[in-house]
Short mmCIF file of C-alpha atoms in Angstrom, two decimals:
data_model
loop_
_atom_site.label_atom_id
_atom_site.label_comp_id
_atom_site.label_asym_id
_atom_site.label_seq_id
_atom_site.Cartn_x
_atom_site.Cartn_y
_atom_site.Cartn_z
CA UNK A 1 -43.39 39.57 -2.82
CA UNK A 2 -44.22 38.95 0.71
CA UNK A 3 -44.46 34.83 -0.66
CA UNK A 4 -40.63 35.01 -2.04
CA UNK A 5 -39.47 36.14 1.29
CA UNK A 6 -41.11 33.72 3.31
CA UNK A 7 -39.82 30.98 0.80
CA UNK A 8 -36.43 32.28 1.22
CA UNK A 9 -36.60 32.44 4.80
CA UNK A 10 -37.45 28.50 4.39
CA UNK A 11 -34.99 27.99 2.29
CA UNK A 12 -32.20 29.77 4.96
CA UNK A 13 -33.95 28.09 7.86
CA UNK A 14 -33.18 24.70 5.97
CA UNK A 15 -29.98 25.21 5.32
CA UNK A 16 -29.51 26.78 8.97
CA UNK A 17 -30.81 23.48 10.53
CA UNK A 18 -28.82 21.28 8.21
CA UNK A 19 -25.81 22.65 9.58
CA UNK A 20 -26.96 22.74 12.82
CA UNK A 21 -27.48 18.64 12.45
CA UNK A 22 -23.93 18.39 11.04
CA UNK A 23 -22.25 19.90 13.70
CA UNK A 24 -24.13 18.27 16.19
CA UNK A 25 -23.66 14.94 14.30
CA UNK A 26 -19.43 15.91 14.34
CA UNK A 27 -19.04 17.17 17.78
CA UNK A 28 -20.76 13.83 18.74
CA UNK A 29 -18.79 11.42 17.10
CA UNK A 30 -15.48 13.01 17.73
CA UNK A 31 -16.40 12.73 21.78
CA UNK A 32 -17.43 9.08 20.93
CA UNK A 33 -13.92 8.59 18.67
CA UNK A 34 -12.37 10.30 21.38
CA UNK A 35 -13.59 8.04 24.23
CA UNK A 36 -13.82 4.67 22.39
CA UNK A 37 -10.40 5.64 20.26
CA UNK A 38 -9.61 1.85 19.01
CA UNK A 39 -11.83 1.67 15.73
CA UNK A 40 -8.41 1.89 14.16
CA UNK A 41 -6.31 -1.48 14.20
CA UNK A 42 -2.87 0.86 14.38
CA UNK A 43 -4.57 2.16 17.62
CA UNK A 44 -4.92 -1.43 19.03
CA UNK A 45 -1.74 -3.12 17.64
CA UNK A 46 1.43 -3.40 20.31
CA UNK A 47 3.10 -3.02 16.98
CA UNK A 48 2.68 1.26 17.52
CA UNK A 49 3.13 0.83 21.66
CA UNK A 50 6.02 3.28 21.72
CA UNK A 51 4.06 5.49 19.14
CA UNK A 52 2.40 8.46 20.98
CA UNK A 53 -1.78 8.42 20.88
CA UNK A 54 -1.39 11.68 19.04
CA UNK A 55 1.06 10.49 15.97
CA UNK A 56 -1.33 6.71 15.79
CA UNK A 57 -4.68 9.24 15.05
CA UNK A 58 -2.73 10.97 12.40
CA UNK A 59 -1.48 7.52 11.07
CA UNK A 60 -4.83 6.86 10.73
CA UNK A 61 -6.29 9.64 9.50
CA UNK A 62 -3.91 9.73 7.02
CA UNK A 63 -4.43 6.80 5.60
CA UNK A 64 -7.94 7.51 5.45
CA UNK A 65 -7.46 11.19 3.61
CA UNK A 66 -4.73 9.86 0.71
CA UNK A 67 -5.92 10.44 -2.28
CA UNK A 68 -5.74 7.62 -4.73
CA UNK A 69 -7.41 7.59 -8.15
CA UNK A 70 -7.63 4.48 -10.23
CA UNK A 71 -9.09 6.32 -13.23
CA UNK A 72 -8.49 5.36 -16.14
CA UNK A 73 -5.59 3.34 -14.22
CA UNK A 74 -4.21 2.91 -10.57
CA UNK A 75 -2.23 6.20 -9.31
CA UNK A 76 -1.76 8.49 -6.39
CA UNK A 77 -2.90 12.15 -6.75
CA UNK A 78 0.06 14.68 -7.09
CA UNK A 79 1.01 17.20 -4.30
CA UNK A 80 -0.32 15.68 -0.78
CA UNK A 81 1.35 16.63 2.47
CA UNK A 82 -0.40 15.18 5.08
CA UNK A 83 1.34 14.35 8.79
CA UNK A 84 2.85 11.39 7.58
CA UNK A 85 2.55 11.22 4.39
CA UNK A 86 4.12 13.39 1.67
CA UNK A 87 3.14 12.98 -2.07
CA UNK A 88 5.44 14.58 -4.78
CA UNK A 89 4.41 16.20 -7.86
CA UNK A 90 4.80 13.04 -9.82
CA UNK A 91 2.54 10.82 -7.44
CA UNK A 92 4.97 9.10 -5.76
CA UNK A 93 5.63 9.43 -2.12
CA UNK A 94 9.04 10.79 -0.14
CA UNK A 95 11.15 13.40 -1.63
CA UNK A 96 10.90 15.26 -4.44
CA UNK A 97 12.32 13.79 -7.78
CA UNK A 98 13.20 14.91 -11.16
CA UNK A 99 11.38 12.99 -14.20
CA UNK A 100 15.16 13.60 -15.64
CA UNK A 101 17.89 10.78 -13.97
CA UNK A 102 20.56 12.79 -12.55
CA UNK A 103 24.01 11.89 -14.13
CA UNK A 104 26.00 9.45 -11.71
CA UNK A 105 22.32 7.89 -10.69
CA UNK A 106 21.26 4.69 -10.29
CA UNK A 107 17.71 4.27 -10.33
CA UNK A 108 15.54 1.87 -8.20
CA UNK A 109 11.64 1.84 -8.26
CA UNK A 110 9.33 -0.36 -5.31
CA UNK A 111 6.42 -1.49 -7.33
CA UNK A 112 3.30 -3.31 -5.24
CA UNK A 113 0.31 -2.24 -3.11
CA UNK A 114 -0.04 -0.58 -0.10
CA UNK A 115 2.48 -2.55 1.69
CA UNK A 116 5.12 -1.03 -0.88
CA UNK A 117 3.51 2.42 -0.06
CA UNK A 118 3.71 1.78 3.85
CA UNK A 119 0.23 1.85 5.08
CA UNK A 120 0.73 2.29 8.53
CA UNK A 121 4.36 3.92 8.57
CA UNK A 122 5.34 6.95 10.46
CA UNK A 123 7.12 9.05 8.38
CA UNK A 124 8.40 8.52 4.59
CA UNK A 125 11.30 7.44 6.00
CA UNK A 126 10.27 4.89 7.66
CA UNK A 127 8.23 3.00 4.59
CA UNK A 128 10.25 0.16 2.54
CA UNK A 129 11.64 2.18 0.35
CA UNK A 130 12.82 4.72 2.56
CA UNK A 131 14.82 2.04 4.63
CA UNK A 132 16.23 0.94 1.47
CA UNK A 133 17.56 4.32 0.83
CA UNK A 134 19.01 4.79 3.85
CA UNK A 135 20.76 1.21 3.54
CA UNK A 136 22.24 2.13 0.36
CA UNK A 137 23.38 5.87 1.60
CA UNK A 138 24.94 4.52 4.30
CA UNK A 139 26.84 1.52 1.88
CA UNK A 140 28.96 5.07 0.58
CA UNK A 141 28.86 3.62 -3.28
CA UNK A 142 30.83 5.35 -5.97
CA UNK A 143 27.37 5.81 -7.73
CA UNK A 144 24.19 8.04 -5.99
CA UNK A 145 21.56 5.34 -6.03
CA UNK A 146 17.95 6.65 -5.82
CA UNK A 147 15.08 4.63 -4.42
CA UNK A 148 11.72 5.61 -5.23
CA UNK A 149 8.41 4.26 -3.24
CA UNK A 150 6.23 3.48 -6.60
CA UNK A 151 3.94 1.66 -4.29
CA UNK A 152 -0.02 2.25 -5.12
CA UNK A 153 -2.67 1.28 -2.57
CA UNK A 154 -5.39 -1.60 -4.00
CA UNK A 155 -3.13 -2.57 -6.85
CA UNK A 156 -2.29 -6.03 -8.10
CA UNK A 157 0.06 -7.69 -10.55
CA UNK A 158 -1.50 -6.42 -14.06
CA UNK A 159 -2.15 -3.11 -12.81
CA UNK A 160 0.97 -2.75 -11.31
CA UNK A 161 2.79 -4.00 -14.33
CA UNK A 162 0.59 -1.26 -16.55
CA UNK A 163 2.01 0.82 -14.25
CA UNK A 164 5.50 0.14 -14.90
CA UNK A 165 5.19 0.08 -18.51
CA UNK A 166 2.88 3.58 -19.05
CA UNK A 167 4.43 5.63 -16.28
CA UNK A 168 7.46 4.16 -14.49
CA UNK A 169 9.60 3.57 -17.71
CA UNK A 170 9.49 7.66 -18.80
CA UNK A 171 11.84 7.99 -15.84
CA UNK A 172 14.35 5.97 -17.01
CA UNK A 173 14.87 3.36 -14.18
CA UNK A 174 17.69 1.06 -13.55
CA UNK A 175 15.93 -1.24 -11.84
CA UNK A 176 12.47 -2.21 -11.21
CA UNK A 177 11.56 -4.16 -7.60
CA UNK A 178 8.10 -6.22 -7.11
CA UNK A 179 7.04 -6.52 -3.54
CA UNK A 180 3.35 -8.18 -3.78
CA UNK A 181 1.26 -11.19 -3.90
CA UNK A 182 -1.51 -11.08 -1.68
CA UNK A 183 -3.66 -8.80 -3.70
CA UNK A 184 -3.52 -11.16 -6.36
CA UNK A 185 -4.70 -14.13 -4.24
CA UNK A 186 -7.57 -12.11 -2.87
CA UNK A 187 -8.67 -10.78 -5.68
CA UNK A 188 -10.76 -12.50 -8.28
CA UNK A 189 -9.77 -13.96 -11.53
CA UNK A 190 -12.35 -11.57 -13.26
CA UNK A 191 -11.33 -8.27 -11.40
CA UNK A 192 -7.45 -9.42 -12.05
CA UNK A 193 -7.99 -8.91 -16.07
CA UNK A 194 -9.43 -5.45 -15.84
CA UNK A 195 -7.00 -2.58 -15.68
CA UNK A 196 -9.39 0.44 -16.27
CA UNK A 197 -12.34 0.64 -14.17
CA UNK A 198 -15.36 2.99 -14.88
CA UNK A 199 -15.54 6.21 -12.10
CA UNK A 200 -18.60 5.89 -10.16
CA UNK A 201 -20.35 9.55 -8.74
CA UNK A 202 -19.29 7.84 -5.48
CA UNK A 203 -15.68 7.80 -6.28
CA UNK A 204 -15.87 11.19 -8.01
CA UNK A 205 -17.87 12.82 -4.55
CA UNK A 206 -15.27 10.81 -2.47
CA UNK A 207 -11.96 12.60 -4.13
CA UNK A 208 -13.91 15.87 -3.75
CA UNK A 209 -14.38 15.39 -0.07
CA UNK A 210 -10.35 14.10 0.33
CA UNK A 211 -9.45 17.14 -1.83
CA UNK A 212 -11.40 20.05 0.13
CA UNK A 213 -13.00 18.79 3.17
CA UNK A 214 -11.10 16.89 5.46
CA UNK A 215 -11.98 19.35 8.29
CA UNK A 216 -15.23 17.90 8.21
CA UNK A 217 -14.11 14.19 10.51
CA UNK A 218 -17.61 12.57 10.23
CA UNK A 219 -16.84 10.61 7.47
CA UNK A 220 -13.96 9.79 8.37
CA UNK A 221 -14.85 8.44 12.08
CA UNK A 222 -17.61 6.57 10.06
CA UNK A 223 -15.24 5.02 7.88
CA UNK A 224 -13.06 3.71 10.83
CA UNK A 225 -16.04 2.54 12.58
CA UNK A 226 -17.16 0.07 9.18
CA UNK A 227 -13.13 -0.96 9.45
CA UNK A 228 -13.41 -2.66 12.37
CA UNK A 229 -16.87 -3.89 12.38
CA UNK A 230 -15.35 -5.35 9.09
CA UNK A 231 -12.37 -6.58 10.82
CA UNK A 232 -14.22 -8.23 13.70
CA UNK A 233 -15.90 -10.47 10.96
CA UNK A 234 -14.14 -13.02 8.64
CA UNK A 235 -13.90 -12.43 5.42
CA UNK A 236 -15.38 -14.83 2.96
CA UNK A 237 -12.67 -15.28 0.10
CA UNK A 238 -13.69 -19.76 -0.10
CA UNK A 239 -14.56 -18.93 -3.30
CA UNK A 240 -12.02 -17.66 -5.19
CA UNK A 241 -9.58 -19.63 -3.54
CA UNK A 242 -10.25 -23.21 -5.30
CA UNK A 243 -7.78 -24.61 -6.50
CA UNK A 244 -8.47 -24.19 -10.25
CA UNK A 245 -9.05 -20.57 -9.71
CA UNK A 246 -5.77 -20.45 -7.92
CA UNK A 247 -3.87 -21.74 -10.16
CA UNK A 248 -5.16 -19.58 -13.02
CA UNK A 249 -4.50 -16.35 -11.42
CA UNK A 250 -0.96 -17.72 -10.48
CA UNK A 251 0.06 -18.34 -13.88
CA UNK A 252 -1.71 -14.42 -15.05
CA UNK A 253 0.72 -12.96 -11.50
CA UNK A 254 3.55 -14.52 -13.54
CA UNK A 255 2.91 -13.78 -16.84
CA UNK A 256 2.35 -10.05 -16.02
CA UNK A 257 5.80 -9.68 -14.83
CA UNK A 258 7.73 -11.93 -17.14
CA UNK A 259 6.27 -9.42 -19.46
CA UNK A 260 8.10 -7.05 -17.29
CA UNK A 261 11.16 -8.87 -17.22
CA UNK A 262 11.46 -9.06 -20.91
CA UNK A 263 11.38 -5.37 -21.14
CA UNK A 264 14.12 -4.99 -18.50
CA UNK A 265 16.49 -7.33 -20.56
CA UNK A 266 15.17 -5.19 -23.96
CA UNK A 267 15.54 -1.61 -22.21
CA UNK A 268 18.43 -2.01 -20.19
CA UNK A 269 16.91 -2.06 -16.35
CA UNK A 270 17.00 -4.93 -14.16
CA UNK A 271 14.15 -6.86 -12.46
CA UNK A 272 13.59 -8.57 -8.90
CA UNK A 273 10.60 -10.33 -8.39
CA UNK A 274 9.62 -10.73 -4.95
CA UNK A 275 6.85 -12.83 -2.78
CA UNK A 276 5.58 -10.55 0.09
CA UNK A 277 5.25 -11.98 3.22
CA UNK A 278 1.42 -11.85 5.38
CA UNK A 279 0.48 -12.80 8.88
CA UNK A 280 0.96 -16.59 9.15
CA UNK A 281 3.51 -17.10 6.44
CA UNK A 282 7.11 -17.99 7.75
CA UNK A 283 7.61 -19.60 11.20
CA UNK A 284 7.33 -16.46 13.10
CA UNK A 285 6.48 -16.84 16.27
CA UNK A 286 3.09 -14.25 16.53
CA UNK A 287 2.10 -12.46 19.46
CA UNK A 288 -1.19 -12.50 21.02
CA UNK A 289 -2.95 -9.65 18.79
CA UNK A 290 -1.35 -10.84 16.25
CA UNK A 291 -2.39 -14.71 16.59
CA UNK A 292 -5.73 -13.35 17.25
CA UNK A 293 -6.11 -10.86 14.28
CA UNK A 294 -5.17 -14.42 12.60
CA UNK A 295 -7.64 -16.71 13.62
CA UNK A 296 -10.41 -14.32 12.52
CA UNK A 297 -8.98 -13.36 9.43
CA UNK A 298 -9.18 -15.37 5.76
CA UNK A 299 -4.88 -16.00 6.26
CA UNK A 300 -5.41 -19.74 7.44
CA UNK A 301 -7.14 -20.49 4.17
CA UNK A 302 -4.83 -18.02 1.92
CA UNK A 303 -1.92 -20.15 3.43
CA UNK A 304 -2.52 -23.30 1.68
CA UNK A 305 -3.02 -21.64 -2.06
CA UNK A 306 0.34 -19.23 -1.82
CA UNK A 307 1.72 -21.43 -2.46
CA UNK A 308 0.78 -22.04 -6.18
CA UNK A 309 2.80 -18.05 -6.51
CA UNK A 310 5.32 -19.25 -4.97
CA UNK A 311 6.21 -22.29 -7.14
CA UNK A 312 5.99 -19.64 -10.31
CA UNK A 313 9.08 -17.95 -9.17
CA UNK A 314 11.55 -21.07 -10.64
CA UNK A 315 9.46 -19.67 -13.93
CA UNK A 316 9.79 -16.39 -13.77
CA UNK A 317 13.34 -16.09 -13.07
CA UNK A 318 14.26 -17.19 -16.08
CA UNK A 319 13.17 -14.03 -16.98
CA UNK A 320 14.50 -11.81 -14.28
CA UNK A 321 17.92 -10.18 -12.57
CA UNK A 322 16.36 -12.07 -9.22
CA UNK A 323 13.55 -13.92 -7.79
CA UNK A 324 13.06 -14.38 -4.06
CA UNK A 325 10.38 -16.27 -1.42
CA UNK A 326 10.12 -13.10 0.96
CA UNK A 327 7.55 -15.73 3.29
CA UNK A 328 10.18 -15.83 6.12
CA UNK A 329 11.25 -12.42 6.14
CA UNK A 330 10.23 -12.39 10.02
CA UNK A 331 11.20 -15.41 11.45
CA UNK A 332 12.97 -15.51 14.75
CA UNK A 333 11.48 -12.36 15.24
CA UNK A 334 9.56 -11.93 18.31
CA UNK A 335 8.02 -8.88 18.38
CA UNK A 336 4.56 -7.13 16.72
CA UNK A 337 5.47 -7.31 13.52
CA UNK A 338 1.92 -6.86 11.68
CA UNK A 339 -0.95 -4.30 13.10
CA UNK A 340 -3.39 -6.28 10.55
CA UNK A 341 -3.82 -9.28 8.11
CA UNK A 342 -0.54 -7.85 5.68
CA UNK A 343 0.71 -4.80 6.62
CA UNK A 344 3.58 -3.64 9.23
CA UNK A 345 4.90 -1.43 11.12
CA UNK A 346 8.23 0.46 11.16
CA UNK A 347 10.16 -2.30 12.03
CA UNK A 348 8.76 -4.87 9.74
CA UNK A 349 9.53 -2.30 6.70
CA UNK A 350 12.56 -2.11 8.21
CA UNK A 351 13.19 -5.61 7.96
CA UNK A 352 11.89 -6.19 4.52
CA UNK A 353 14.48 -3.46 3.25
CA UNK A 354 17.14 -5.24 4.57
CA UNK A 355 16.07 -8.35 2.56
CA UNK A 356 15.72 -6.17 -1.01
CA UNK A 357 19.43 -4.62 -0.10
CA UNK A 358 20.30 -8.10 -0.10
CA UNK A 359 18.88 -8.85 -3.19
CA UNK A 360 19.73 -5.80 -5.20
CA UNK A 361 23.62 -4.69 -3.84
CA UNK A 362 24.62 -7.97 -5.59
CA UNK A 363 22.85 -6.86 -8.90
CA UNK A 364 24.40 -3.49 -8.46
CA UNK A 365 28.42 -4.50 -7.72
CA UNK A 366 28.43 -6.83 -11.03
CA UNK A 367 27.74 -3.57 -12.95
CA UNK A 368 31.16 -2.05 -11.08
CA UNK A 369 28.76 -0.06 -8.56
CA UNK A 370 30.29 -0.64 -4.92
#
């Protein structure tokens, strides 16, 4: 007897000092966050300099906690409210929809990656799609036009399009939008054909942790800290940016949403195809954080092969409603527009959403909508 209690008492005293090294381990990392705050590229970026220190931690923090599972395919987990970003019961993010199209409704989904999903924006609001909705409220149509931010963090063109086809399409849209490009280039030609990837433990342990222990920051803070010691070194990307390669995964962006475009012309919903601008692109005139976050990035070599997506378009919109070359979407602009290699602030999103108006108010007054 005397044996099991002593084991026990072992067994508590472990456990005892294992929490006693966690706390330790988070009380000193949140006074080193605190004190050495800019392991987040938000917190560094003159894009955010009229954003309070308080609202940039919760930007990133945020982005860290979102849930995203990409089992069997790319989607975000239902029913997240974090500071700044709200996640609906069907996975998207901003308000509240109904699977069911209210009568008088014009539907409008923003398909891409994380830029579509506004990594980095303040509020809902304040992502692509949400400017877009506010461009269109304020237009006073004769028709309620909904925009929906279908925008999934990591994805590329085939999962994206998978996307569209197995999920988007049950809600009965009236037009589909395409804002991406870059994860394509950067991604390889191998990765680019799979759509399901197997769940590692790892993945499984790291949704369990986003779901029920975000108190706990450690990980988190560690996870900022291997951002910017990643960021501080160039990425290696040389080799899947030959110019065979490039071409190839070109042509498989295109084909994925011609495939797309032929079901918009077969169901009824209308399709607009759009490059996505990234630091570099355009004749923007960049700032010094921003010229610097270039020079140590891969950009300078992604420059020369976006090209090869770009020439697809005169392909693809033979397909499509529209097609457009979003690459100067910033120029004459002399602000921050980017806090990294791709994504923006409010502004930028801001500025994009003007461009898809643009593009899809046209589409929308030929079908007596104005």
């Amino acid at each position: 007897m005397s044996v099991r209690v002593s084991y026990s008492k072992q067994v508590a005293f472990g456990i005892l000092f294992l929490l006693v090294i966690l706390a330790v381990v988070e009380v000193g990392l949140r006074i080193y966050y605190n004190n050495n705050p800019n392991f987040c590229e938000i917190l560094k970026s003159d894009v955010y300099e009229s954003v309070s220190n308080d609202l940039k931690n919760k930007i990133c923090f945020d982005a860290i906690n979102i849930v995203w599972n990409y089992y069997p395919v790319a989607f975000i987990k239902p029913n997240q409210n974090l500071y700044t970003i709200h996640i609906d019961s069907d996975g998207f993010r901003g308000p509240q929809i109904t699977k069911d199209k209210p009568d008088n409704t014009y539907r409008i989904f923003v398909v891409g990656g994380s830029t579509a999903f506004g990594w980095g924006s303040t509020s809902d609001e304040t992502t692509i799609s949400g400017y877009l909705q506010q461009d269109f409220d304020n237009t006073h149509l004769n028709s309620k036009v909904q925009v929906i931010n279908a925008g999934v963090g990591g994805t590329f063109s085939l999962v994206e399009a998978e996307y569209v086809k197995n999920k988007l399409l049950t809600y009965h849209p009236n037009m589909i939008i395409v804002y991406d490009g870059v994860n394509d280039i950067v991604t390889s030609s191998r990765a680019l054909n799979q759509i399901q990837i197997n769940e590692s433990l790892t993945d499984k342990l790291v949704v369990l942790y986003k779901e029920y222990f975000t108190f706990y920051k450690t990980p988190q803070i560690l996870q900022l800290v291997i951002n910017d010691i990643k960021s501080r070194t160039q990425s290696q990307v040389t080799q899947i940016l030959d110019k065979s390669t490039v071409t190839e995964k070109a042509t498989m962006w295109k084909d994925n949403w011609e495939v797309i475009c032929d079901l918009g012309k077969k169901g009824g919903f209308d399709t607009i195809i759009t490059i996505q601008p990234f630091l570099g692109t355009g004749n923007k005139t960049l700032i010094k954080h921003e010229h610097d976050y270039f020079l140590k990035t891969s950009n300078p070599v992604i420059l020369k092969s976006y090209q090869s997506y770009v020439d697809q378009l005169d392909n693809i919109k033979n397909h499509c409603t529209s097609t457009a070359d979003l690459r100067g979407a910033f120029d004459g602009i002399s602000e921050p527009v980017y806090w990294d290699a791709v994504h923006v602030g409010d502004m930028g999103n801001k500025i994009i959403a003007e461009k898809l108006f643009e593009l899809a108010n046209p589409v929308l007054k030929q079908k007596g909508i104005e």
